[in-house]
PDB file of C-alpha atoms in Angstrom:
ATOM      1  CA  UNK A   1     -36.078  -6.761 -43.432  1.00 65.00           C
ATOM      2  CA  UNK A   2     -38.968  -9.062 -43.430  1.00 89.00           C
ATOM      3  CA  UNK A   3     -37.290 -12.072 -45.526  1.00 95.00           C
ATOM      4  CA  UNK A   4     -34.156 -13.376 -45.942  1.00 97.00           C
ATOM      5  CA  UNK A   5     -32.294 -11.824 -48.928  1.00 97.00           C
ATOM      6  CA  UNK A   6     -29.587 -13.444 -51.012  1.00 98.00           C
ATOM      7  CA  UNK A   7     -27.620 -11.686 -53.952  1.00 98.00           C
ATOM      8  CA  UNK A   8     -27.192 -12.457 -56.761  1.00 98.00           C
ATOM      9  CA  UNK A   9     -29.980 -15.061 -57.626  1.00 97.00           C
ATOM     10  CA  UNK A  10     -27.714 -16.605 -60.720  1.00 98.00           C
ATOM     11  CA  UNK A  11     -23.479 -15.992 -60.664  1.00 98.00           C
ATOM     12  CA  UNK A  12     -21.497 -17.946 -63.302  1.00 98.00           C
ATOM     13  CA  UNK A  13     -17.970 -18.354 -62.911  1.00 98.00           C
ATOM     14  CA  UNK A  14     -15.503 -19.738 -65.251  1.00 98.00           C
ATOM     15  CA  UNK A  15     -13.256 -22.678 -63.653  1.00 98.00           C
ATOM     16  CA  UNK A  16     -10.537 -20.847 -61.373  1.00 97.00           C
ATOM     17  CA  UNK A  17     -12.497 -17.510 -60.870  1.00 98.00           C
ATOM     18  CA  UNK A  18     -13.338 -16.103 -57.621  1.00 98.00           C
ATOM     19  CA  UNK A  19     -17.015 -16.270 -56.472  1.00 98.00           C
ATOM     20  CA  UNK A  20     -18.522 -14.018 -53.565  1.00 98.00           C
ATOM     21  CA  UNK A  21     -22.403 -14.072 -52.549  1.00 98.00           C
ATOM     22  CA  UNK A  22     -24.205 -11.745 -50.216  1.00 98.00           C
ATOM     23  CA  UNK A  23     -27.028 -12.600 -47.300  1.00 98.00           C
ATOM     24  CA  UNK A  24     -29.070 -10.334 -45.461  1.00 97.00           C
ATOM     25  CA  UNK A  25     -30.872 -11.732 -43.081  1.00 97.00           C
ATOM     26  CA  UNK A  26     -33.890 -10.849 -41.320  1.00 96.00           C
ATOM     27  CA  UNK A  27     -33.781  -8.381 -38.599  1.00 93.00           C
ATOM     28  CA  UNK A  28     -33.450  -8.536 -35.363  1.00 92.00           C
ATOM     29  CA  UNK A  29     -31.990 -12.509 -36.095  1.00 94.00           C
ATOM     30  CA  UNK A  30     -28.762 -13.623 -34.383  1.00 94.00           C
ATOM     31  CA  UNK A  31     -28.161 -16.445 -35.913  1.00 96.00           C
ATOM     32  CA  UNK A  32     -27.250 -17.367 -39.778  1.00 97.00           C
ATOM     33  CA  UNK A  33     -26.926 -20.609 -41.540  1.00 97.00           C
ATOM     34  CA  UNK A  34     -25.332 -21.463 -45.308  1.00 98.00           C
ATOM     35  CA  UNK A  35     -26.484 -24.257 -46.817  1.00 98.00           C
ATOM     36  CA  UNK A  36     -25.082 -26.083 -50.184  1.00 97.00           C
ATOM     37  CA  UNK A  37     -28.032 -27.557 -52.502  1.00 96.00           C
ATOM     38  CA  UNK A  38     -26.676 -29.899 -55.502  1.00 92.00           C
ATOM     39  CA  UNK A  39     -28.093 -32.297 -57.655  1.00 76.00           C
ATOM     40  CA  UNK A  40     -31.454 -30.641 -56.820  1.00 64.00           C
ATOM     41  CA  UNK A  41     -31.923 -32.868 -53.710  1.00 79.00           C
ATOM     42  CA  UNK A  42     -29.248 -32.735 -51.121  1.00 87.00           C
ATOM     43  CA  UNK A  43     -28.583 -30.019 -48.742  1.00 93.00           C
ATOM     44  CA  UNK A  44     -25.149 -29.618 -47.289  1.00 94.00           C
ATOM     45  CA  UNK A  45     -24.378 -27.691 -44.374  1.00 96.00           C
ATOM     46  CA  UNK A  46     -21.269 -25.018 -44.697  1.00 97.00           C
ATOM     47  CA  UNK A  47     -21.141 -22.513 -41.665  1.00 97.00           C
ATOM     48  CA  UNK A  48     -23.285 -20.815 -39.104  1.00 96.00           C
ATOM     49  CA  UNK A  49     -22.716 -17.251 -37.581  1.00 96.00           C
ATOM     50  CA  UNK A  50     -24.192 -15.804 -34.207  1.00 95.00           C
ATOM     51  CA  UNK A  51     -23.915 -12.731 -34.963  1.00 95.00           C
ATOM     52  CA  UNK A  52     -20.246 -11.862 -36.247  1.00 95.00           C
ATOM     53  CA  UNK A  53     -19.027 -14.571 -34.526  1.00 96.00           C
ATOM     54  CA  UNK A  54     -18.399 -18.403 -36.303  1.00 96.00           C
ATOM     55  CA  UNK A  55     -21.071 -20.477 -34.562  1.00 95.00           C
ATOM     56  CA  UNK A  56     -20.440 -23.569 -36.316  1.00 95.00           C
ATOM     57  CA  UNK A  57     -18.364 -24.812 -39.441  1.00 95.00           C
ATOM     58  CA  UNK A  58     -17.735 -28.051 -39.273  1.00 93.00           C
ATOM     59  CA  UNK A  59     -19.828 -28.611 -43.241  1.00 93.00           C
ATOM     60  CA  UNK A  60     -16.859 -25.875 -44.355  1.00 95.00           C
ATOM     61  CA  UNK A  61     -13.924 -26.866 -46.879  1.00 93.00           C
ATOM     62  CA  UNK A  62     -11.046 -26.526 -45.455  1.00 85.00           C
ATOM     63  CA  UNK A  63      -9.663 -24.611 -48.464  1.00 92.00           C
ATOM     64  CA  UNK A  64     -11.272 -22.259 -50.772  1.00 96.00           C
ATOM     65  CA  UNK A  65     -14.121 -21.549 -48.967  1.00 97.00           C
ATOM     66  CA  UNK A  66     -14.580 -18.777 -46.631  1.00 97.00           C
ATOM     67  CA  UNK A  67     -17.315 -16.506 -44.780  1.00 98.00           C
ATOM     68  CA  UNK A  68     -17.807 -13.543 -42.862  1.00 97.00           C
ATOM     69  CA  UNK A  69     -20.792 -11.989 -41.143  1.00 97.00           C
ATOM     70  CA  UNK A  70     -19.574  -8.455 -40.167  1.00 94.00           C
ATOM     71  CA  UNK A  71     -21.298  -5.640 -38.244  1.00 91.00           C
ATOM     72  CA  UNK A  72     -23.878  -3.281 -40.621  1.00 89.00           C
ATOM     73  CA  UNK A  73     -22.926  -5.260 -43.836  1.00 94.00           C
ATOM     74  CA  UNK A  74     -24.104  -8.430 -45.136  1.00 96.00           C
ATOM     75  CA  UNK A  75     -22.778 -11.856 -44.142  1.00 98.00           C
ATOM     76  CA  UNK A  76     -20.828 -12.829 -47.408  1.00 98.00           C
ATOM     77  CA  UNK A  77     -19.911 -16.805 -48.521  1.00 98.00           C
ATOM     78  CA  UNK A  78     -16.717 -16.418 -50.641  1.00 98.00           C
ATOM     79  CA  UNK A  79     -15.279 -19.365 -52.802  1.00 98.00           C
ATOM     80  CA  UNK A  80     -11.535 -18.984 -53.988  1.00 95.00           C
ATOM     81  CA  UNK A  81     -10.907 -20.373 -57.428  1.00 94.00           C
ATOM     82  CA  UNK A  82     -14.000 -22.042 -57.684  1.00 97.00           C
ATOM     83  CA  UNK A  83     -14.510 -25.566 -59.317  1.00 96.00           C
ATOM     84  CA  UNK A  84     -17.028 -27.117 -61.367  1.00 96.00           C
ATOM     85  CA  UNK A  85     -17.973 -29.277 -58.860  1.00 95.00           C
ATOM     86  CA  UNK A  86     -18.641 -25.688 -57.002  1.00 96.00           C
ATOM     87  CA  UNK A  87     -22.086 -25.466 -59.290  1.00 96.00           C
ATOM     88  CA  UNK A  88     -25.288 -25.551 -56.527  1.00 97.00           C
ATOM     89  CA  UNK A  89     -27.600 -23.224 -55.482  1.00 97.00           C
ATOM     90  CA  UNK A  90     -26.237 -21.755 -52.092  1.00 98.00           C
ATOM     91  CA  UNK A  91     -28.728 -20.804 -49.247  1.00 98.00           C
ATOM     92  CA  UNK A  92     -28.458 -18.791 -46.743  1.00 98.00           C
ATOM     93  CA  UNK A  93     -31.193 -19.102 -43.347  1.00 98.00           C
ATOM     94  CA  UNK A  94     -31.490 -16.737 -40.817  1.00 97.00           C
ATOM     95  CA  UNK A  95     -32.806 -18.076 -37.103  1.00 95.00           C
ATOM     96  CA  UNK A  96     -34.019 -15.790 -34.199  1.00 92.00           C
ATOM     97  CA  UNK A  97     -31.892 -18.339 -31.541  1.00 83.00           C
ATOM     98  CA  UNK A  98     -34.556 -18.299 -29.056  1.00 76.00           C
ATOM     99  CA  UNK A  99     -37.831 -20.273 -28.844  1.00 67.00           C
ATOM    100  CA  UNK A 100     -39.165 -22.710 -31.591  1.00 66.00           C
ATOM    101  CA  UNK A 101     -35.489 -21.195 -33.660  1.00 81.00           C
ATOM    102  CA  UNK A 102     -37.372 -22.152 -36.582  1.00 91.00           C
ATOM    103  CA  UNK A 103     -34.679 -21.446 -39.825  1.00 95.00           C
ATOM    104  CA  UNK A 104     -35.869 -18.427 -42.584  1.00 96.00           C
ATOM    105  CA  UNK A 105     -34.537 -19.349 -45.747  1.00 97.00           C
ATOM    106  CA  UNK A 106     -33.588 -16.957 -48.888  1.00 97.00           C
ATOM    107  CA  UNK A 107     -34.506 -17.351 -52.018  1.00 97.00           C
ATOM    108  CA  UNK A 108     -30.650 -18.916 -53.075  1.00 97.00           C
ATOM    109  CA  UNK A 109     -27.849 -18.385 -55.303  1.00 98.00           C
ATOM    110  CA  UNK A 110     -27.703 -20.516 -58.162  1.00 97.00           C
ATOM    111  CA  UNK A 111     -23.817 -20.854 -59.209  1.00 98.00           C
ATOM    112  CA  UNK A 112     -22.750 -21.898 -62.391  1.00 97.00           C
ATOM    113  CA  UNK A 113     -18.761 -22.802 -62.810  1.00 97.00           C
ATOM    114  CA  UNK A 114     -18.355 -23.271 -66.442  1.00 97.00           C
TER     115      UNK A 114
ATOM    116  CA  UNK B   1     -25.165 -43.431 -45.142  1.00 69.00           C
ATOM    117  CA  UNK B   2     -27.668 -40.925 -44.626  1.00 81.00           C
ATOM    118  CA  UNK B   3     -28.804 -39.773 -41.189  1.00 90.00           C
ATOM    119  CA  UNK B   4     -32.337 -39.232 -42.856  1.00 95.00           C
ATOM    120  CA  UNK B   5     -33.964 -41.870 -45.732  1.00 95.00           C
ATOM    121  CA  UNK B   6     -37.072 -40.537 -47.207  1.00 96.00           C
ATOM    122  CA  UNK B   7     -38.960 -42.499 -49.579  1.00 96.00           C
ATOM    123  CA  UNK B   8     -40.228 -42.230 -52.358  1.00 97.00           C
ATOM    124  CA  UNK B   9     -37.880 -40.050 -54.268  1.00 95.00           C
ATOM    125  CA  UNK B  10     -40.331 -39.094 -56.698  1.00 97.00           C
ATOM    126  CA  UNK B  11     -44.179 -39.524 -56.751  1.00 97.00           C
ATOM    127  CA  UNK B  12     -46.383 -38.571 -60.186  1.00 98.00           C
ATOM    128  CA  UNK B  13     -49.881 -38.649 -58.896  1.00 97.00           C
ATOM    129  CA  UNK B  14     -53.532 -37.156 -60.304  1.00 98.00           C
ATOM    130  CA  UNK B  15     -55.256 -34.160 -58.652  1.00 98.00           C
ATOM    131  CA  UNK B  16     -57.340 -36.041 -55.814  1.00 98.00           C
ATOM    132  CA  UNK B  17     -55.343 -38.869 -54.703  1.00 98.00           C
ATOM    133  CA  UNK B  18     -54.036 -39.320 -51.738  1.00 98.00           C
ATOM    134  CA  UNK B  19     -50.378 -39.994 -50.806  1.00 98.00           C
ATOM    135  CA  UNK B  20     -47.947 -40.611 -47.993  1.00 98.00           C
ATOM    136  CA  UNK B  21     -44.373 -39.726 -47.474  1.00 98.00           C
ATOM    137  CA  UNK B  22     -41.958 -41.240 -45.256  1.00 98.00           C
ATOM    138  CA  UNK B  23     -38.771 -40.220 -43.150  1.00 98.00           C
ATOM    139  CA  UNK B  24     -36.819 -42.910 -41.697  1.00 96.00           C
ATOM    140  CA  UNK B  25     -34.014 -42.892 -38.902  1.00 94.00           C
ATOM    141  CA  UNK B  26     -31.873 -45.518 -37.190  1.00 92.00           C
ATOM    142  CA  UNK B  27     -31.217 -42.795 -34.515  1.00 93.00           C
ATOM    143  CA  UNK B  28     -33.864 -41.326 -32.015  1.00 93.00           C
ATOM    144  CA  UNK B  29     -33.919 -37.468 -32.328  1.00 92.00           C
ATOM    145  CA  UNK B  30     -35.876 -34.695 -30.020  1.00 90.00           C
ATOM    146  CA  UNK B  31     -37.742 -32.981 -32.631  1.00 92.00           C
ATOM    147  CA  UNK B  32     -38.181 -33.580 -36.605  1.00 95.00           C
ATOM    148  CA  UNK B  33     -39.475 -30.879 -39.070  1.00 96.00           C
ATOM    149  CA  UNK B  34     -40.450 -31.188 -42.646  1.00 98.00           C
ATOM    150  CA  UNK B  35     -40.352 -28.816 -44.734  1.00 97.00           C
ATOM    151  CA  UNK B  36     -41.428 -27.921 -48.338  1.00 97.00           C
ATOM    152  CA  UNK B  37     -39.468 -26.159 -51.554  1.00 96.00           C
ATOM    153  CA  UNK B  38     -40.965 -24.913 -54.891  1.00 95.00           C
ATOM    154  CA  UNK B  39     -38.394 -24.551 -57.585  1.00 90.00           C
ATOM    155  CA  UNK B  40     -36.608 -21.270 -57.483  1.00 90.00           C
ATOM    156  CA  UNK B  41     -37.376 -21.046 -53.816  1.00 94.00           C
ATOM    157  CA  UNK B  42     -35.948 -22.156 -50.538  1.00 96.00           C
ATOM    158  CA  UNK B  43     -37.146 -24.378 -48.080  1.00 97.00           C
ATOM    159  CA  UNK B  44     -40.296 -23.010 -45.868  1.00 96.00           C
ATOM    160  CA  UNK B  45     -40.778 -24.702 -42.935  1.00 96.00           C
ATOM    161  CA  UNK B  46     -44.197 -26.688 -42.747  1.00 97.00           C
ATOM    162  CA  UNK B  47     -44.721 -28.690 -39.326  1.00 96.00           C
ATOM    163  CA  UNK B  48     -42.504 -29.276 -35.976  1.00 95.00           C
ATOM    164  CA  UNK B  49     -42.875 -32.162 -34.581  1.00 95.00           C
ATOM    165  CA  UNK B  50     -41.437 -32.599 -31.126  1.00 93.00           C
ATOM    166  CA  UNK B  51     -43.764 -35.737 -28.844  1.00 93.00           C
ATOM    167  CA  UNK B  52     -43.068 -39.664 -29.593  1.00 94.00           C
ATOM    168  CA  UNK B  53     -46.601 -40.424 -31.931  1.00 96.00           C
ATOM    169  CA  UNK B  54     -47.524 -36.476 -32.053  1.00 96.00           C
ATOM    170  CA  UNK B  55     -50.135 -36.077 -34.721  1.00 98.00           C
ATOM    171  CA  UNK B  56     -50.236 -32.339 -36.179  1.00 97.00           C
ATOM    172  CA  UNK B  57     -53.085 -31.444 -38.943  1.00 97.00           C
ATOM    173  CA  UNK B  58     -52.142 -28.725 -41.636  1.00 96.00           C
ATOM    174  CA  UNK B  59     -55.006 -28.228 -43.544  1.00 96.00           C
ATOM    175  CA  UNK B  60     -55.112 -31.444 -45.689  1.00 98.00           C
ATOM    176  CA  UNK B  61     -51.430 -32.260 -44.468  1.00 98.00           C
ATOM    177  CA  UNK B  62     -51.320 -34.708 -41.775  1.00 98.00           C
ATOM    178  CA  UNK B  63     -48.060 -35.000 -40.074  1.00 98.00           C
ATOM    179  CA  UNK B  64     -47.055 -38.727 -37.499  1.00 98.00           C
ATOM    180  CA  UNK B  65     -43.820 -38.172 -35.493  1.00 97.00           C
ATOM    181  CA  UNK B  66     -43.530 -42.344 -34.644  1.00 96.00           C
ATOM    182  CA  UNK B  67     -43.733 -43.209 -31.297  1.00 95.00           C
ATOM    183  CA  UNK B  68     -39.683 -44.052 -31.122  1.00 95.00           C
ATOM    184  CA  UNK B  69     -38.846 -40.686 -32.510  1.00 94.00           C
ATOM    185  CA  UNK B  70     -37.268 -41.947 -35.375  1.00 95.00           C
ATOM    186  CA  UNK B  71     -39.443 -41.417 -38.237  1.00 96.00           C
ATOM    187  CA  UNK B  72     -42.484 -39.437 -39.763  1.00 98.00           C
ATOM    188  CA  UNK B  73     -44.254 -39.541 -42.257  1.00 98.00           C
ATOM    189  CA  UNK B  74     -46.312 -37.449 -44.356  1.00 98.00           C
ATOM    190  CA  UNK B  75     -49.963 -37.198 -45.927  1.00 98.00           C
ATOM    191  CA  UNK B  76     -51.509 -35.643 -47.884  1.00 98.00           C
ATOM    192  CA  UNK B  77     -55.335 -35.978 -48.424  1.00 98.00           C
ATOM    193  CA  UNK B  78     -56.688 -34.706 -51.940  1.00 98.00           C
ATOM    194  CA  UNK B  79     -53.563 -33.609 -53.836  1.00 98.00           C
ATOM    195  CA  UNK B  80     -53.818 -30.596 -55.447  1.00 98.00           C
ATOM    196  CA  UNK B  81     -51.715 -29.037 -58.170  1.00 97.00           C
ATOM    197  CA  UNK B  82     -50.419 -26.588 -55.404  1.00 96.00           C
ATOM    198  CA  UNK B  83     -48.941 -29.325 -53.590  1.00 97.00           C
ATOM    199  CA  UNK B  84     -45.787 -29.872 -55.955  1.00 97.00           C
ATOM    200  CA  UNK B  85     -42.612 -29.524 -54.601  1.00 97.00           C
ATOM    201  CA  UNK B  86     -40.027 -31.121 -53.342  1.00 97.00           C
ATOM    202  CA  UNK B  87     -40.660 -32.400 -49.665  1.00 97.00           C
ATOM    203  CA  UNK B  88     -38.223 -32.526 -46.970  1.00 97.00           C
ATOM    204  CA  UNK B  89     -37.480 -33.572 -43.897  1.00 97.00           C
ATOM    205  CA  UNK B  90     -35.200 -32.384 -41.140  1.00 96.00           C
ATOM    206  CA  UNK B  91     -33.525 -32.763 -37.997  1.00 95.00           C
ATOM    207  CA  UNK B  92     -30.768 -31.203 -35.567  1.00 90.00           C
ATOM    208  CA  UNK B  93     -29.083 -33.998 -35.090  1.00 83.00           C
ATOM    209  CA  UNK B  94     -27.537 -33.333 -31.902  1.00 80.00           C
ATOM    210  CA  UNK B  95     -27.762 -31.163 -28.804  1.00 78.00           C
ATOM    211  CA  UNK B  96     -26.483 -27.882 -29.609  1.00 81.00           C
ATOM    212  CA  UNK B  97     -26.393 -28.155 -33.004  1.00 82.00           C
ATOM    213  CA  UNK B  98     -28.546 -25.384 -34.744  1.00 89.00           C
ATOM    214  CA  UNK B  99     -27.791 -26.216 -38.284  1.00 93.00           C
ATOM    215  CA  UNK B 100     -30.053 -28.970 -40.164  1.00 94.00           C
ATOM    216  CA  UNK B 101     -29.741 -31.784 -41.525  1.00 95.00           C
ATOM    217  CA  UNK B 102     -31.767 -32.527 -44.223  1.00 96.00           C
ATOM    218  CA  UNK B 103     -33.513 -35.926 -45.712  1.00 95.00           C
ATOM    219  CA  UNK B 104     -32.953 -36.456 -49.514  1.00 92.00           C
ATOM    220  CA  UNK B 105     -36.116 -35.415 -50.638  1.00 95.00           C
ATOM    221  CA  UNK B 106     -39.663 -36.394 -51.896  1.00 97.00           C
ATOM    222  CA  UNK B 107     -40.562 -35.076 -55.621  1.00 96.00           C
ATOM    223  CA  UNK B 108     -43.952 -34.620 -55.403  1.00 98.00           C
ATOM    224  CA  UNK B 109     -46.024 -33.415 -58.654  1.00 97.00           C
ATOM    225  CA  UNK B 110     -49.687 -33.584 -58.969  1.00 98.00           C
ATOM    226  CA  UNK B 111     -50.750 -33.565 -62.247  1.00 97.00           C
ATOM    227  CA  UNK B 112     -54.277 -31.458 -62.816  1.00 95.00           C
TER     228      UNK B 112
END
Protein backbone atom coordinates (compact mmCIF):
# COMPACT_ATOMS: atom_id res chain seq x y z
CA UNK A 1 0.00 0.00 0.00
CA UNK A 2 0.52 3.64 -0.39
CA UNK A 3 0.35 4.65 3.52
CA UNK A 4 1.15 3.18 6.50
CA UNK A 5 -1.82 1.31 8.07
CA UNK A 6 -2.41 0.66 11.75
CA UNK A 7 -5.42 -1.44 13.23
CA UNK A 8 -7.44 -0.79 15.27
CA UNK A 9 -7.53 3.11 15.53
CA UNK A 10 -9.12 2.92 19.34
CA UNK A 11 -8.57 -0.67 21.61
CA UNK A 12 -9.63 -0.47 25.29
CA UNK A 13 -8.46 -2.94 27.59
CA UNK A 14 -9.43 -3.51 31.09
CA UNK A 15 -6.30 -3.61 33.62
CA UNK A 16 -4.64 -7.22 33.15
CA UNK A 17 -6.06 -7.95 29.59
CA UNK A 18 -4.02 -8.76 26.70
CA UNK A 19 -3.61 -6.08 23.95
CA UNK A 20 -2.36 -6.88 20.26
CA UNK A 21 -2.16 -4.09 17.38
CA UNK A 22 -1.50 -4.61 13.72
CA UNK A 23 0.91 -2.45 11.14
CA UNK A 24 1.12 -2.66 7.59
CA UNK A 25 3.50 -0.82 6.24
CA UNK A 26 4.09 0.59 2.98
CA UNK A 27 5.37 -1.53 0.26
CA UNK A 28 8.33 -2.24 -0.91
CA UNK A 29 9.75 -0.69 2.84
CA UNK A 30 12.34 -2.70 4.79
CA UNK A 31 12.39 -1.10 7.64
CA UNK A 32 9.60 -0.54 10.55
CA UNK A 33 9.58 1.58 13.59
CA UNK A 34 6.97 1.56 16.86
CA UNK A 35 6.70 4.46 18.57
CA UNK A 36 4.85 5.15 22.13
CA UNK A 37 2.95 8.70 22.25
CA UNK A 38 1.64 9.68 25.94
CA UNK A 39 0.58 12.64 27.53
CA UNK A 40 -0.05 13.98 23.99
CA UNK A 41 3.59 15.21 23.67
CA UNK A 42 6.28 12.67 24.09
CA UNK A 43 7.25 10.03 21.73
CA UNK A 44 8.96 6.94 22.98
CA UNK A 45 10.77 4.64 20.93
CA UNK A 46 9.85 0.66 21.37
CA UNK A 47 11.39 -1.55 18.50
CA UNK A 48 12.47 -1.45 14.91
CA UNK A 49 12.29 -4.41 12.35
CA UNK A 50 14.31 -4.79 8.97
CA UNK A 51 12.31 -6.82 7.56
CA UNK A 52 11.47 -9.92 9.92
CA UNK A 53 14.42 -9.41 11.60
CA UNK A 54 14.71 -7.14 15.21
CA UNK A 55 16.68 -4.11 14.03
CA UNK A 56 16.66 -2.33 17.16
CA UNK A 57 14.88 -2.56 20.68
CA UNK A 58 16.60 -1.01 23.03
CA UNK A 59 13.01 1.60 23.87
CA UNK A 60 11.34 -2.18 24.54
CA UNK A 61 10.12 -3.33 28.17
CA UNK A 62 11.74 -5.96 29.12
CA UNK A 63 8.50 -7.70 30.17
CA UNK A 64 5.12 -7.58 28.73
CA UNK A 65 5.86 -6.20 25.66
CA UNK A 66 6.56 -8.01 22.57
CA UNK A 67 6.65 -7.71 18.58
CA UNK A 68 6.90 -9.55 15.53
CA UNK A 69 7.15 -8.59 11.89
CA UNK A 70 6.63 -11.92 10.00
CA UNK A 71 6.72 -12.73 6.27
CA UNK A 72 3.11 -11.88 4.25
CA UNK A 73 1.37 -10.79 7.56
CA UNK A 74 1.45 -7.67 9.39
CA UNK A 75 4.11 -6.66 11.92
CA UNK A 76 2.05 -6.95 15.25
CA UNK A 77 3.05 -4.93 18.83
CA UNK A 78 1.60 -7.21 21.57
CA UNK A 79 1.31 -6.06 25.32
CA UNK A 80 0.79 -8.91 27.98
CA UNK A 81 -1.47 -7.92 30.82
CA UNK A 82 -1.51 -4.48 30.03
CA UNK A 83 -1.43 -1.58 32.66
CA UNK A 84 -2.98 1.65 32.97
CA UNK A 85 0.01 3.31 32.59
CA UNK A 86 -0.11 1.21 29.07
CA UNK A 87 -2.84 4.06 27.80
CA UNK A 88 -0.97 6.05 24.56
CA UNK A 89 -1.53 6.13 21.17
CA UNK A 90 1.01 3.59 19.56
CA UNK A 91 2.61 4.38 16.10
CA UNK A 92 3.94 2.47 13.86
CA UNK A 93 6.54 4.14 10.78
CA UNK A 94 7.63 2.43 7.95
CA UNK A 95 11.24 3.64 6.27
CA UNK A 96 12.52 2.60 2.74
CA UNK A 97 16.38 2.16 4.47
CA UNK A 98 18.05 3.72 1.63
CA UNK A 99 18.53 7.40 0.70
CA UNK A 100 16.99 10.42 2.64
CA UNK A 101 15.17 7.05 4.95
CA UNK A 102 12.70 9.57 5.70
CA UNK A 103 10.04 7.65 8.44
CA UNK A 104 6.05 7.11 7.05
CA UNK A 105 3.95 7.23 9.92
CA UNK A 106 0.30 5.53 10.45
CA UNK A 107 -2.42 7.01 11.55
CA UNK A 108 -1.93 5.28 15.44
CA UNK A 109 -3.61 3.22 17.90
CA UNK A 110 -5.11 4.95 20.63
CA UNK A 111 -5.17 2.42 23.78
CA UNK A 112 -7.28 2.82 26.56
CA UNK A 113 -6.51 0.47 29.84
CA UNK A 114 -9.39 1.08 32.04
CA UNK B 1 17.08 15.36 30.65
CA UNK B 2 15.94 15.57 27.26
CA UNK B 3 18.21 15.10 24.25
CA UNK B 4 15.87 17.70 22.44
CA UNK B 5 14.25 21.10 24.38
CA UNK B 6 11.79 22.85 22.25
CA UNK B 7 10.27 25.92 23.37
CA UNK B 8 7.49 27.18 23.67
CA UNK B 9 5.26 24.36 24.66
CA UNK B 10 2.26 26.01 23.62
CA UNK B 11 1.71 29.19 21.48
CA UNK B 12 -2.13 30.84 21.06
CA UNK B 13 -1.60 33.30 18.31
CA UNK B 14 -4.17 35.34 15.71
CA UNK B 15 -4.40 34.45 11.99
CA UNK B 16 -1.45 36.73 10.55
CA UNK B 17 1.16 36.83 13.08
CA UNK B 18 4.19 35.63 12.84
CA UNK B 19 5.98 33.14 15.14
CA UNK B 20 9.16 31.22 15.78
CA UNK B 21 9.86 27.88 17.25
CA UNK B 22 12.92 26.64 18.71
CA UNK B 23 14.88 23.23 19.13
CA UNK B 24 17.72 23.22 21.38
CA UNK B 25 20.67 20.61 21.87
CA UNK B 26 23.74 20.38 24.09
CA UNK B 27 24.96 17.69 21.57
CA UNK B 28 26.00 18.33 17.84
CA UNK B 29 23.97 15.97 15.53
CA UNK B 30 24.38 15.29 11.50
CA UNK B 31 20.98 16.05 10.44
CA UNK B 32 17.70 17.44 12.35
CA UNK B 33 14.09 17.13 10.97
CA UNK B 34 10.93 18.67 12.18
CA UNK B 35 8.05 17.45 11.71
CA UNK B 36 4.31 18.31 12.11
CA UNK B 37 1.06 16.27 13.71
CA UNK B 38 -2.69 17.17 13.51
CA UNK B 39 -4.74 15.47 16.14
CA UNK B 40 -5.80 12.02 15.17
CA UNK B 41 -2.84 11.83 12.87
CA UNK B 42 0.78 10.90 12.97
CA UNK B 43 3.71 12.79 12.48
CA UNK B 44 4.45 13.91 8.62
CA UNK B 45 7.69 14.85 8.04
CA UNK B 46 8.13 18.65 7.04
CA UNK B 47 11.92 19.73 6.40
CA UNK B 48 15.52 17.86 6.64
CA UNK B 49 17.97 19.73 7.58
CA UNK B 50 21.45 18.33 7.18
CA UNK B 51 24.44 21.69 6.64
CA UNK B 52 25.68 23.79 9.88
CA UNK B 53 23.34 27.33 9.19
CA UNK B 54 21.28 25.54 6.19
CA UNK B 55 18.30 27.71 5.50
CA UNK B 56 15.31 25.66 3.76
CA UNK B 57 11.98 27.71 2.66
CA UNK B 58 8.57 25.74 2.79
CA UNK B 59 6.16 27.91 1.54
CA UNK B 60 5.72 30.40 4.46
CA UNK B 61 7.82 27.93 6.74
CA UNK B 62 11.30 28.94 7.12
CA UNK B 63 13.51 26.38 8.58
CA UNK B 64 17.63 27.55 10.38
CA UNK B 65 19.72 24.42 11.16
CA UNK B 66 22.40 26.70 13.57
CA UNK B 67 25.68 26.83 12.45
CA UNK B 68 26.95 24.29 15.46
CA UNK B 69 24.37 21.76 14.52
CA UNK B 70 22.72 21.86 17.61
CA UNK B 71 19.59 23.65 17.21
CA UNK B 72 16.81 24.95 14.74
CA UNK B 73 14.36 26.77 14.83
CA UNK B 74 11.20 27.36 13.18
CA UNK B 75 9.05 30.21 11.43
CA UNK B 76 6.36 30.73 10.37
CA UNK B 77 5.34 33.92 8.41
CA UNK B 78 1.45 34.73 8.36
CA UNK B 79 -0.13 32.00 10.51
CA UNK B 80 -2.95 30.56 9.20
CA UNK B 81 -5.65 28.45 10.80
CA UNK B 82 -4.11 25.45 8.82
CA UNK B 83 -1.01 25.76 10.64
CA UNK B 84 -2.26 24.14 14.06
CA UNK B 85 -0.65 21.29 15.23
CA UNK B 86 1.64 20.14 17.29
CA UNK B 87 5.31 20.80 16.01
CA UNK B 88 8.17 18.58 16.40
CA UNK B 89 11.46 18.16 16.12
CA UNK B 90 13.75 15.22 15.56
CA UNK B 91 16.97 13.66 15.42
CA UNK B 92 18.89 10.17 15.08
CA UNK B 93 20.87 10.60 17.67
CA UNK B 94 23.64 8.46 16.78
CA UNK B 95 25.32 6.72 13.86
CA UNK B 96 23.37 3.82 12.99
CA UNK B 97 20.54 4.50 14.76
CA UNK B 98 17.38 4.66 12.46
CA UNK B 99 14.80 5.23 15.07
CA UNK B 100 13.99 9.01 16.23
CA UNK B 101 14.13 10.79 18.81
CA UNK B 102 11.74 13.25 19.22
CA UNK B 103 11.66 16.98 20.93
CA UNK B 104 8.69 17.55 23.35
CA UNK B 105 6.66 19.46 21.21
CA UNK B 106 5.35 22.97 20.16
CA UNK B 107 1.34 23.45 20.46
CA UNK B 108 0.71 25.68 17.94
CA UNK B 109 -3.05 27.03 17.36
CA UNK B 110 -3.92 29.95 15.29
CA UNK B 111 -6.99 31.30 16.10
CA UNK B 112 -9.08 32.71 12.81
Amino acid sequence: GEEVAQTPKHLVRGEGQKAKLYCAPIKGHSYVFWYQQVLKNEFKFLISFQNENVFDETGMPKERFSAKCLPNSPCSLEIQATKLEDSAVYFCASSQGRGTDTQYFGPGTRLTVL
Amino acid sequence: TQLLEQSPQFLSIQEGENLTVYCNSSSVFSSLQWYRQEPGEGPVLLVTVVTGGEVKKLKRLTFQFGDARKDSSLHITAAQPGDTGLYLCAVRPYTGRRALTFGSGTRLQVQP
